[in-house]
Amino acid sequence: MWSFSAHSHGASLLIIITTSSLLGVTFGGEGFCSTPSIIDSDADSKPLYYKVTNPTLSPSHLQDLPGYTRSVYKRDHALITPESQVFSPLPEWTKTLGAYLITPALGAHFVMYLAQMQEKSKSGLPPHDVERFLFVVQGAVKLTNSSGISEKLTVDSFAYLPPNFDHSVKCDSSATLVVFERRYASLENHHPKQIIGSTDKQPLLETPGEIFQLRKLLPMSMAYDFNVHIMDFEPGEFLNVKEVHYNQHGLLLLEGQGIYRLGENWYPVQSGDVIWMAPFVPQWYAALGKTRSRYLLYKDTNRDPLDHK
């Protein structure tokens, strides 16, 4: 134990430092005072996207902070964090809980939700003329079309289902899906097709003026009125362009942490956070921490803004 005292104009200050400080300050090789690492020592052993379904700030971790949430809703953007996501039975799905994160009630023209499928669960169909995109963040599911052809989707796999495409998604144990749905904006002589794939099979694309890594999960042809991007940032990397555009976004941070600027607001974000970005909201991201940041991003494409439905 060490003690220090200081006196100034009749006031005194006594500082006592003990080796068993409640703050967990240690004297280590990294400097005089260093705090324990916030990086899990067994992080490499965790499944891919583990923190999406096991966030650092979950409701159980906030029991001593009643009423606290990082979630924010504003006219042109929203941050929806795990501690405020509300799950309830998904309409038309069996044994599945869903959390609607982005809907037209926000001003969006699409829907984004998490689907927590339980043992022996099954999906429902989207409404008429609505297309669907699935991305698996935990577990595995079986996708079957009307011809009886089935495909197994595991973590990091995805599927695009065109509007009015008969299909079912079944789960034998448990799985968590990110789902995007929107009413298809049709174009004459252009017809989208079912697509099944995985992130690691998608090529890295050039990003002129930028340093992040970009993969697009859907074709860039006119038949598709939106795309889903996977964007990777190493710690310290950031967007060079401070984007302001007519497209809408729905984002799920799959890995890592960083700072997201939305309008005039700067938000610390981490795995499991969801962001809605309205048209023309200024947006920018920088990756922090010691591990890669990866996020999944919905973006409407290939349609004239005057013809948006």
PDB file of N, CA, C and O in Angstrom, residues 121-190:
ATOM      1  N   SER A 121     -38.938 -26.129 -35.753  1.00  0.00           N
ATOM      2  CA  SER A 121     -39.619 -24.908 -36.179  1.00  0.00           C
ATOM      3  C   SER A 121     -39.691 -24.824 -37.699  1.00  0.00           C
ATOM      4  O   SER A 121     -38.969 -25.526 -38.417  1.00  0.00           O
ATOM      5  N   LYS A 122     -40.558 -23.925 -38.190  1.00  0.00           N
ATOM      6  CA  LYS A 122     -40.768 -23.787 -39.632  1.00  0.00           C
ATOM      7  C   LYS A 122     -41.169 -22.355 -39.949  1.00  0.00           C
ATOM      8  O   LYS A 122     -41.920 -21.729 -39.199  1.00  0.00           O
ATOM      9  N   SER A 123     -40.681 -21.873 -41.094  1.00  0.00           N
ATOM     10  CA  SER A 123     -41.014 -20.514 -41.519  1.00  0.00           C
ATOM     11  C   SER A 123     -42.391 -20.449 -42.146  1.00  0.00           C
ATOM     12  O   SER A 123     -42.953 -21.460 -42.581  1.00  0.00           O
ATOM     13  N   GLY A 124     -42.921 -19.229 -42.218  1.00  0.00           N
ATOM     14  CA  GLY A 124     -44.091 -18.948 -43.030  1.00  0.00           C
ATOM     15  C   GLY A 124     -43.643 -18.289 -44.322  1.00  0.00           C
ATOM     16  O   GLY A 124     -42.455 -18.054 -44.546  1.00  0.00           O
ATOM     17  N   LEU A 125     -44.606 -17.984 -45.188  1.00  0.00           N
ATOM     18  CA  LEU A 125     -44.304 -17.295 -46.436  1.00  0.00           C
ATOM     19  C   LEU A 125     -44.497 -15.790 -46.262  1.00  0.00           C
ATOM     20  O   LEU A 125     -45.362 -15.353 -45.498  1.00  0.00           O
ATOM     21  N   PRO A 126     -43.720 -14.985 -46.981  1.00  0.00           N
ATOM     22  CA  PRO A 126     -43.948 -13.539 -46.939  1.00  0.00           C
ATOM     23  C   PRO A 126     -45.236 -13.182 -47.671  1.00  0.00           C
ATOM     24  O   PRO A 126     -45.781 -14.012 -48.421  1.00  0.00           O
ATOM     25  N   PRO A 127     -45.741 -11.961 -47.506  1.00  0.00           N
ATOM     26  CA  PRO A 127     -46.954 -11.555 -48.220  1.00  0.00           C
ATOM     27  C   PRO A 127     -46.766 -11.577 -49.744  1.00  0.00           C
ATOM     28  O   PRO A 127     -45.646 -11.672 -50.254  1.00  0.00           O
ATOM     29  N   HIS A 128     -47.858 -11.471 -50.451  1.00  0.00           N
ATOM     30  CA  HIS A 128     -47.844 -11.500 -51.913  1.00  0.00           C
ATOM     31  C   HIS A 128     -46.958 -10.395 -52.477  1.00  0.00           C
ATOM     32  O   HIS A 128     -46.979  -9.252 -51.986  1.00  0.00           O
ATOM     33  N   ASP A 129     -46.161 -10.746 -53.492  1.00  0.00           N
ATOM     34  CA  ASP A 129     -45.262  -9.815 -54.190  1.00  0.00           C
ATOM     35  C   ASP A 129     -44.097  -9.335 -53.321  1.00  0.00           C
ATOM     36  O   ASP A 129     -43.418  -8.367 -53.688  1.00  0.00           O
ATOM     37  N   VAL A 130     -43.857  -9.992 -52.201  1.00  0.00           N
ATOM     38  CA  VAL A 130     -42.754  -9.601 -51.313  1.00  0.00           C
ATOM     39  C   VAL A 130     -41.600 -10.591 -51.480  1.00  0.00           C
ATOM     40  O   VAL A 130     -41.802 -11.806 -51.441  1.00  0.00           O
ATOM     41  N   GLU A 131     -40.404 -10.057 -51.688  1.00  0.00           N
ATOM     42  CA  GLU A 131     -39.190 -10.865 -51.798  1.00  0.00           C
ATOM     43  C   GLU A 131     -38.541 -10.989 -50.420  1.00  0.00           C
ATOM     44  O   GLU A 131     -38.789 -10.177 -49.521  1.00  0.00           O
ATOM     45  N   ARG A 132     -37.685 -12.004 -50.273  1.00  0.00           N
ATOM     46  CA  ARG A 132     -37.112 -12.296 -48.945  1.00  0.00           C
ATOM     47  C   ARG A 132     -35.630 -12.653 -49.099  1.00  0.00           C
ATOM     48  O   ARG A 132     -35.231 -13.325 -50.046  1.00  0.00           O
ATOM     49  N   PHE A 133     -34.838 -12.188 -48.136  1.00  0.00           N
ATOM     50  CA  PHE A 133     -33.420 -12.530 -48.058  1.00  0.00           C
ATOM     51  C   PHE A 133     -33.139 -13.040 -46.651  1.00  0.00           C
ATOM     52  O   PHE A 133     -33.507 -12.404 -45.659  1.00  0.00           O
ATOM     53  N   LEU A 134     -32.473 -14.203 -46.554  1.00  0.00           N
ATOM     54  CA  LEU A 134     -32.128 -14.832 -45.281  1.00  0.00           C
ATOM     55  C   LEU A 134     -30.617 -14.897 -45.131  1.00  0.00           C
ATOM     56  O   LEU A 134     -29.911 -15.227 -46.093  1.00  0.00           O
ATOM     57  N   PHE A 135     -30.133 -14.653 -43.912  1.00  0.00           N
ATOM     58  CA  PHE A 135     -28.704 -14.805 -43.612  1.00  0.00           C
ATOM     59  C   PHE A 135     -28.598 -15.488 -42.255  1.00  0.00           C
ATOM     60  O   PHE A 135     -29.208 -15.031 -41.274  1.00  0.00           O
ATOM     61  N   VAL A 136     -27.834 -16.563 -42.175  1.00  0.00           N
ATOM     62  CA  VAL A 136     -27.742 -17.359 -40.946  1.00  0.00           C
ATOM     63  C   VAL A 136     -26.596 -16.834 -40.082  1.00  0.00           C
ATOM     64  O   VAL A 136     -25.446 -16.785 -40.529  1.00  0.00           O
ATOM     65  N   VAL A 137     -26.908 -16.460 -38.842  1.00  0.00           N
ATOM     66  CA  VAL A 137     -25.864 -16.003 -37.913  1.00  0.00           C
ATOM     67  C   VAL A 137     -25.600 -17.009 -36.796  1.00  0.00           C
ATOM     68  O   VAL A 137     -24.585 -16.914 -36.101  1.00  0.00           O
ATOM     69  N   GLN A 138     -26.483 -17.993 -36.639  1.00  0.00           N
ATOM     70  CA  GLN A 138     -26.267 -19.031 -35.619  1.00  0.00           C
ATOM     71  C   GLN A 138     -27.054 -20.267 -36.007  1.00  0.00           C
ATOM     72  O   GLN A 138     -28.191 -20.190 -36.467  1.00  0.00           O
ATOM     73  N   GLY A 139     -26.421 -21.447 -35.843  1.00  0.00           N
ATOM     74  CA  GLY A 139     -27.116 -22.700 -36.106  1.00  0.00           C
ATOM     75  C   GLY A 139     -27.158 -23.061 -37.586  1.00  0.00           C
ATOM     76  O   GLY A 139     -26.345 -22.617 -38.387  1.00  0.00           O
ATOM     77  N   ALA A 140     -28.154 -23.880 -37.936  1.00  0.00           N
ATOM     78  CA  ALA A 140     -28.319 -24.347 -39.313  1.00  0.00           C
ATOM     79  C   ALA A 140     -29.792 -24.578 -39.590  1.00  0.00           C
ATOM     80  O   ALA A 140     -30.561 -24.935 -38.693  1.00  0.00           O
ATOM     81  N   VAL A 141     -30.182 -24.387 -40.861  1.00  0.00           N
ATOM     82  CA  VAL A 141     -31.568 -24.599 -41.272  1.00  0.00           C
ATOM     83  C   VAL A 141     -31.574 -25.328 -42.610  1.00  0.00           C
ATOM     84  O   VAL A 141     -30.560 -25.406 -43.306  1.00  0.00           O
ATOM     85  N   LYS A 142     -32.742 -25.857 -42.977  1.00  0.00           N
ATOM     86  CA  LYS A 142     -32.923 -26.501 -44.276  1.00  0.00           C
ATOM     87  C   LYS A 142     -33.947 -25.714 -45.069  1.00  0.00           C
ATOM     88  O   LYS A 142     -35.083 -25.505 -44.636  1.00  0.00           O
ATOM     89  N   LEU A 143     -33.534 -25.246 -46.254  1.00  0.00           N
ATOM     90  CA  LEU A 143     -34.408 -24.496 -47.155  1.00  0.00           C
ATOM     91  C   LEU A 143     -34.909 -25.431 -48.246  1.00  0.00           C
ATOM     92  O   LEU A 143     -34.112 -26.078 -48.934  1.00  0.00           O
ATOM     93  N   THR A 144     -36.230 -25.501 -48.418  1.00  0.00           N
ATOM     94  CA  THR A 144     -36.834 -26.390 -49.407  1.00  0.00           C
ATOM     95  C   THR A 144     -37.756 -25.590 -50.305  1.00  0.00           C
ATOM     96  O   THR A 144     -38.555 -24.779 -49.825  1.00  0.00           O
ATOM     97  N   ASN A 145     -37.656 -25.809 -51.634  1.00  0.00           N
ATOM     98  CA  ASN A 145     -38.544 -25.107 -52.561  1.00  0.00           C
ATOM     99  C   ASN A 145     -39.716 -26.003 -52.957  1.00  0.00           C
ATOM    100  O   ASN A 145     -39.833 -27.150 -52.494  1.00  0.00           O
ATOM    101  N   SER A 146     -40.579 -25.476 -53.827  1.00  0.00           N
ATOM    102  CA  SER A 146     -41.810 -26.193 -54.171  1.00  0.00           C
ATOM    103  C   SER A 146     -41.547 -27.472 -54.955  1.00  0.00           C
ATOM    104  O   SER A 146     -42.407 -28.351 -55.033  1.00  0.00           O
ATOM    105  N   SER A 147     -40.351 -27.596 -55.531  1.00  0.00           N
ATOM    106  CA  SER A 147     -39.984 -28.818 -56.265  1.00  0.00           C
ATOM    107  C   SER A 147     -39.429 -29.895 -55.346  1.00  0.00           C
ATOM    108  O   SER A 147     -39.082 -30.986 -55.806  1.00  0.00           O
ATOM    109  N   GLY A 148     -39.343 -29.592 -54.056  1.00  0.00           N
ATOM    110  CA  GLY A 148     -38.831 -30.551 -53.095  1.00  0.00           C
ATOM    111  C   GLY A 148     -37.320 -30.568 -52.985  1.00  0.00           C
ATOM    112  O   GLY A 148     -36.755 -31.419 -52.286  1.00  0.00           O
ATOM    113  N   ILE A 149     -36.639 -29.645 -53.647  1.00  0.00           N
ATOM    114  CA  ILE A 149     -35.188 -29.566 -53.578  1.00  0.00           C
ATOM    115  C   ILE A 149     -34.775 -28.811 -52.313  1.00  0.00           C
ATOM    116  O   ILE A 149     -35.263 -27.708 -52.050  1.00  0.00           O
ATOM    117  N   SER A 150     -33.901 -29.413 -51.520  1.00  0.00           N
ATOM    118  CA  SER A 150     -33.504 -28.836 -50.239  1.00  0.00           C
ATOM    119  C   SER A 150     -32.034 -28.451 -50.238  1.00  0.00           C
ATOM    120  O   SER A 150     -31.209 -29.096 -50.901  1.00  0.00           O
ATOM    121  N   GLU A 151     -31.714 -27.406 -49.484  1.00  0.00           N
ATOM    122  CA  GLU A 151     -30.344 -26.954 -49.291  1.00  0.00           C
ATOM    123  C   GLU A 151     -30.147 -26.666 -47.800  1.00  0.00           C
ATOM    124  O   GLU A 151     -31.021 -26.081 -47.158  1.00  0.00           O
ATOM    125  N   LYS A 152     -28.999 -27.104 -47.267  1.00  0.00           N
ATOM    126  CA  LYS A 152     -28.671 -26.799 -45.884  1.00  0.00           C
ATOM    127  C   LYS A 152     -27.937 -25.462 -45.817  1.00  0.00           C
ATOM    128  O   LYS A 152     -26.968 -25.236 -46.544  1.00  0.00           O
ATOM    129  N   LEU A 153     -28.421 -24.588 -44.964  1.00  0.00           N
ATOM    130  CA  LEU A 153     -27.789 -23.280 -44.766  1.00  0.00           C
ATOM    131  C   LEU A 153     -27.180 -23.248 -43.373  1.00  0.00           C
ATOM    132  O   LEU A 153     -27.878 -23.465 -42.377  1.00  0.00           O
ATOM    133  N   THR A 154     -25.888 -22.984 -43.308  1.00  0.00           N
ATOM    134  CA  THR A 154     -25.181 -22.887 -42.032  1.00  0.00           C
ATOM    135  C   THR A 154     -24.740 -21.434 -41.809  1.00  0.00           C
ATOM    136  O   THR A 154     -25.018 -20.554 -42.635  1.00  0.00           O
ATOM    137  N   VAL A 155     -24.038 -21.201 -40.711  1.00  0.00           N
ATOM    138  CA  VAL A 155     -23.602 -19.847 -40.380  1.00  0.00           C
ATOM    139  C   VAL A 155     -22.809 -19.248 -41.539  1.00  0.00           C
ATOM    140  O   VAL A 155     -21.937 -19.897 -42.114  1.00  0.00           O
ATOM    141  N   ASP A 156     -23.144 -18.014 -41.897  1.00  0.00           N
ATOM    142  CA  ASP A 156     -22.519 -17.263 -42.990  1.00  0.00           C
ATOM    143  C   ASP A 156     -23.101 -17.627 -44.346  1.00  0.00           C
ATOM    144  O   ASP A 156     -22.632 -17.152 -45.372  1.00  0.00           O
ATOM    145  N   SER A 157     -24.134 -18.480 -44.383  1.00  0.00           N
ATOM    146  CA  SER A 157     -24.835 -18.791 -45.626  1.00  0.00           C
ATOM    147  C   SER A 157     -26.042 -17.871 -45.775  1.00  0.00           C
ATOM    148  O   SER A 157     -26.551 -17.324 -44.792  1.00  0.00           O
ATOM    149  N   PHE A 158     -26.500 -17.724 -47.014  1.00  0.00           N
ATOM    150  CA  PHE A 158     -27.637 -16.845 -47.271  1.00  0.00           C
ATOM    151  C   PHE A 158     -28.484 -17.409 -48.396  1.00  0.00           C
ATOM    152  O   PHE A 158     -28.058 -18.280 -49.160  1.00  0.00           O
ATOM    153  N   ALA A 159     -29.700 -16.875 -48.511  1.00  0.00           N
ATOM    154  CA  ALA A 159     -30.595 -17.256 -49.605  1.00  0.00           C
ATOM    155  C   ALA A 159     -31.452 -16.061 -49.982  1.00  0.00           C
ATOM    156  O   ALA A 159     -31.915 -15.314 -49.102  1.00  0.00           O
ATOM    157  N   TYR A 160     -31.644 -15.892 -51.273  1.00  0.00           N
ATOM    158  CA  TYR A 160     -32.593 -14.897 -51.788  1.00  0.00           C
ATOM    159  C   TYR A 160     -33.771 -15.639 -52.383  1.00  0.00           C
ATOM    160  O   TYR A 160     -33.596 -16.551 -53.216  1.00  0.00           O
ATOM    161  N   LEU A 161     -34.989 -15.263 -51.991  1.00  0.00           N
ATOM    162  CA  LEU A 161     -36.204 -15.895 -52.488  1.00  0.00           C
ATOM    163  C   LEU A 161     -37.033 -14.840 -53.213  1.00  0.00           C
ATOM    164  O   LEU A 161     -37.467 -13.853 -52.596  1.00  0.00           O
ATOM    165  N   PRO A 162     -37.249 -14.990 -54.526  1.00  0.00           N
ATOM    166  CA  PRO A 162     -38.008 -13.998 -55.292  1.00  0.00           C
ATOM    167  C   PRO A 162     -39.442 -13.878 -54.793  1.00  0.00           C
ATOM    168  O   PRO A 162     -39.934 -14.754 -54.051  1.00  0.00           O
ATOM    169  N   PRO A 163     -40.137 -12.837 -55.193  1.00  0.00           N
ATOM    170  CA  PRO A 163     -41.534 -12.700 -54.766  1.00  0.00           C
ATOM    171  C   PRO A 163     -42.388 -13.853 -55.265  1.00  0.00           C
ATOM    172  O   PRO A 163     -42.184 -14.378 -56.371  1.00  0.00           O
ATOM    173  N   ASN A 164     -43.327 -14.270 -54.424  1.00  0.00           N
ATOM    174  CA  ASN A 164     -44.283 -15.336 -54.743  1.00  0.00           C
ATOM    175  C   ASN A 164     -43.595 -16.667 -55.049  1.00  0.00           C
ATOM    176  O   ASN A 164     -44.106 -17.486 -55.825  1.00  0.00           O
ATOM    177  N   PHE A 165     -42.442 -16.885 -54.407  1.00  0.00           N
ATOM    178  CA  PHE A 165     -41.667 -18.110 -54.573  1.00  0.00           C
ATOM    179  C   PHE A 165     -41.975 -19.035 -53.387  1.00  0.00           C
ATOM    180  O   PHE A 165     -41.673 -18.715 -52.238  1.00  0.00           O
ATOM    181  N   ASP A 166     -42.609 -20.157 -53.688  1.00  0.00           N
ATOM    182  CA  ASP A 166     -43.018 -21.082 -52.628  1.00  0.00           C
ATOM    183  C   ASP A 166     -41.786 -21.757 -52.014  1.00  0.00           C
ATOM    184  O   ASP A 166     -40.965 -22.328 -52.729  1.00  0.00           O
ATOM    185  N   HIS A 167     -41.659 -21.678 -50.710  1.00  0.00           N
ATOM    186  CA  HIS A 167     -40.498 -22.261 -50.028  1.00  0.00           C
ATOM    187  C   HIS A 167     -40.810 -22.435 -48.553  1.00  0.00           C
ATOM    188  O   HIS A 167     -41.796 -21.878 -48.031  1.00  0.00           O
ATOM    189  N   SER A 168     -39.962 -23.188 -47.874  1.00  0.00           N
ATOM    190  CA  SER A 168     -40.056 -23.302 -46.413  1.00  0.00           C
ATOM    191  C   SER A 168     -38.653 -23.409 -45.840  1.00  0.00           C
ATOM    192  O   SER A 168     -37.734 -23.907 -46.481  1.00  0.00           O
ATOM    193  N   VAL A 169     -38.508 -22.896 -44.624  1.00  0.00           N
ATOM    194  CA  VAL A 169     -37.256 -23.002 -43.882  1.00  0.00           C
ATOM    195  C   VAL A 169     -37.566 -23.780 -42.609  1.00  0.00           C
ATOM    196  O   VAL A 169     -38.449 -23.390 -41.836  1.00  0.00           O
ATOM    197  N   LYS A 170     -36.850 -24.880 -42.398  1.00  0.00           N
ATOM    198  CA  LYS A 170     -37.080 -25.703 -41.212  1.00  0.00           C
ATOM    199  C   LYS A 170     -35.800 -25.808 -40.393  1.00  0.00           C
ATOM    200  O   LYS A 170     -34.691 -25.761 -40.936  1.00  0.00           O
ATOM    201  N   CYS A 171     -35.973 -25.963 -39.081  1.00  0.00           N
ATOM    202  CA  CYS A 171     -34.840 -26.078 -38.172  1.00  0.00           C
ATOM    203  C   CYS A 171     -35.079 -27.236 -37.217  1.00  0.00           C
ATOM    204  O   CYS A 171     -36.130 -27.307 -36.570  1.00  0.00           O
ATOM    205  N   ASP A 172     -34.116 -28.135 -37.108  1.00  0.00           N
ATOM    206  CA  ASP A 172     -34.247 -29.295 -36.228  1.00  0.00           C
ATOM    207  C   ASP A 172     -33.815 -29.008 -34.797  1.00  0.00           C
ATOM    208  O   ASP A 172     -34.237 -29.705 -33.876  1.00  0.00           O
ATOM    209  N   SER A 173     -32.951 -28.027 -34.585  1.00  0.00           N
ATOM    210  CA  SER A 173     -32.476 -27.733 -33.225  1.00  0.00           C
ATOM    211  C   SER A 173     -32.729 -26.263 -32.889  1.00  0.00           C
ATOM    212  O   SER A 173     -33.764 -25.909 -32.348  1.00  0.00           O
ATOM    213  N   SER A 174     -31.802 -25.389 -33.238  1.00  0.00           N
ATOM    214  CA  SER A 174     -32.017 -23.952 -33.044  1.00  0.00           C
ATOM    215  C   SER A 174     -31.170 -23.196 -34.052  1.00  0.00           C
ATOM    216  O   SER A 174     -30.117 -23.670 -34.493  1.00  0.00           O
ATOM    217  N   ALA A 175     -31.637 -22.002 -34.420  1.00  0.00           N
ATOM    218  CA  ALA A 175     -30.909 -21.169 -35.375  1.00  0.00           C
ATOM    219  C   ALA A 175     -31.403 -19.738 -35.239  1.00  0.00           C
ATOM    220  O   ALA A 175     -32.538 -19.485 -34.807  1.00  0.00           O
ATOM    221  N   THR A 176     -30.547 -18.793 -35.612  1.00  0.00           N
ATOM    222  CA  THR A 176     -30.918 -17.382 -35.661  1.00  0.00           C
ATOM    223  C   THR A 176     -30.650 -16.865 -37.062  1.00  0.00           C
ATOM    224  O   THR A 176     -29.550 -17.026 -37.597  1.00  0.00           O
ATOM    225  N   LEU A 177     -31.668 -16.240 -37.653  1.00  0.00           N
ATOM    226  CA  LEU A 177     -31.578 -15.698 -39.002  1.00  0.00           C
ATOM    227  C   LEU A 177     -31.782 -14.190 -38.968  1.00  0.00           C
ATOM    228  O   LEU A 177     -32.567 -13.679 -38.163  1.00  0.00           O
ATOM    229  N   VAL A 178     -31.081 -13.496 -39.854  1.00  0.00           N
ATOM    230  CA  VAL A 178     -31.416 -12.109 -40.170  1.00  0.00           C
ATOM    231  C   VAL A 178     -32.238 -12.150 -41.446  1.00  0.00           C
ATOM    232  O   VAL A 178     -31.830 -12.791 -42.428  1.00  0.00           O
ATOM    233  N   VAL A 179     -33.389 -11.482 -41.443  1.00  0.00           N
ATOM    234  CA  VAL A 179     -34.295 -11.539 -42.585  1.00  0.00           C
ATOM    235  C   VAL A 179     -34.595 -10.124 -43.072  1.00  0.00           C
ATOM    236  O   VAL A 179     -34.921  -9.238 -42.271  1.00  0.00           O
ATOM    237  N   PHE A 180     -34.468  -9.934 -44.386  1.00  0.00           N
ATOM    238  CA  PHE A 180     -34.903  -8.700 -45.045  1.00  0.00           C
ATOM    239  C   PHE A 180     -36.059  -9.049 -45.976  1.00  0.00           C
ATOM    240  O   PHE A 180     -35.993 -10.045 -46.717  1.00  0.00           O
ATOM    241  N   GLU A 181     -37.091  -8.219 -45.970  1.00  0.00           N
ATOM    242  CA  GLU A 181     -38.216  -8.392 -46.890  1.00  0.00           C
ATOM    243  C   GLU A 181     -38.634  -7.026 -47.423  1.00  0.00           C
ATOM    244  O   GLU A 181     -38.599  -6.028 -46.693  1.00  0.00           O
ATOM    245  N   ARG A 182     -39.019  -7.005 -48.688  1.00  0.00           N
ATOM    246  CA  ARG A 182     -39.571  -5.775 -49.263  1.00  0.00           C
ATOM    247  C   ARG A 182     -40.471  -6.135 -50.443  1.00  0.00           C
ATOM    248  O   ARG A 182     -40.324  -7.202 -51.057  1.00  0.00           O
ATOM    249  N   ARG A 183     -41.398  -5.229 -50.744  1.00  0.00           N
ATOM    250  CA  ARG A 183     -42.280  -5.448 -51.887  1.00  0.00           C
ATOM    251  C   ARG A 183     -41.472  -5.193 -53.157  1.00  0.00           C
ATOM    252  O   ARG A 183     -40.886  -4.134 -53.331  1.00  0.00           O
ATOM    253  N   TYR A 184     -41.452  -6.184 -54.027  1.00  0.00           N
ATOM    254  CA  TYR A 184     -40.586  -6.139 -55.192  1.00  0.00           C
ATOM    255  C   TYR A 184     -41.008  -5.038 -56.159  1.00  0.00           C
ATOM    256  O   TYR A 184     -42.194  -4.891 -56.484  1.00  0.00           O
ATOM    257  N   ALA A 185     -40.034  -4.237 -56.607  1.00  0.00           N
ATOM    258  CA  ALA A 185     -40.255  -3.208 -57.614  1.00  0.00           C
ATOM    259  C   ALA A 185     -39.935  -3.812 -58.973  1.00  0.00           C
ATOM    260  O   ALA A 185     -38.776  -3.879 -59.386  1.00  0.00           O
ATOM    261  N   SER A 186     -40.962  -4.272 -59.669  1.00  0.00           N
ATOM    262  CA  SER A 186     -40.766  -5.046 -60.896  1.00  0.00           C
ATOM    263  C   SER A 186     -40.340  -4.166 -62.060  1.00  0.00           C
ATOM    264  O   SER A 186     -40.662  -2.975 -62.129  1.00  0.00           O
ATOM    265  N   LEU A 187     -39.597  -4.782 -62.973  1.00  0.00           N
ATOM    266  CA  LEU A 187     -39.200  -4.167 -64.234  1.00  0.00           C
ATOM    267  C   LEU A 187     -39.566  -5.125 -65.359  1.00  0.00           C
ATOM    268  O   LEU A 187     -39.368  -6.343 -65.242  1.00  0.00           O
ATOM    269  N   GLU A 188     -40.081  -4.584 -66.450  1.00  0.00           N
ATOM    270  CA  GLU A 188     -40.475  -5.424 -67.573  1.00  0.00           C
ATOM    271  C   GLU A 188     -39.269  -6.186 -68.113  1.00  0.00           C
ATOM    272  O   GLU A 188     -38.179  -5.631 -68.284  1.00  0.00           O
ATOM    273  N   ASN A 189     -39.450  -7.482 -68.340  1.00  0.00           N
ATOM    274  CA  ASN A 189     -38.430  -8.366 -68.922  1.00  0.00           C
ATOM    275  C   ASN A 189     -37.254  -8.644 -67.976  1.00  0.00           C
ATOM    276  O   ASN A 189     -36.209  -9.127 -68.425  1.00  0.00           O
ATOM    277  N   HIS A 190     -37.414  -8.346 -66.708  1.00  0.00           N
ATOM    278  CA  HIS A 190     -36.378  -8.664 -65.722  1.00  0.00           C
ATOM    279  C   HIS A 190     -37.024  -9.475 -64.599  1.00  0.00           C
ATOM    280  O   HIS A 190     -37.980  -9.011 -63.957  1.00  0.00           O
TER     281      HIS A 190
END
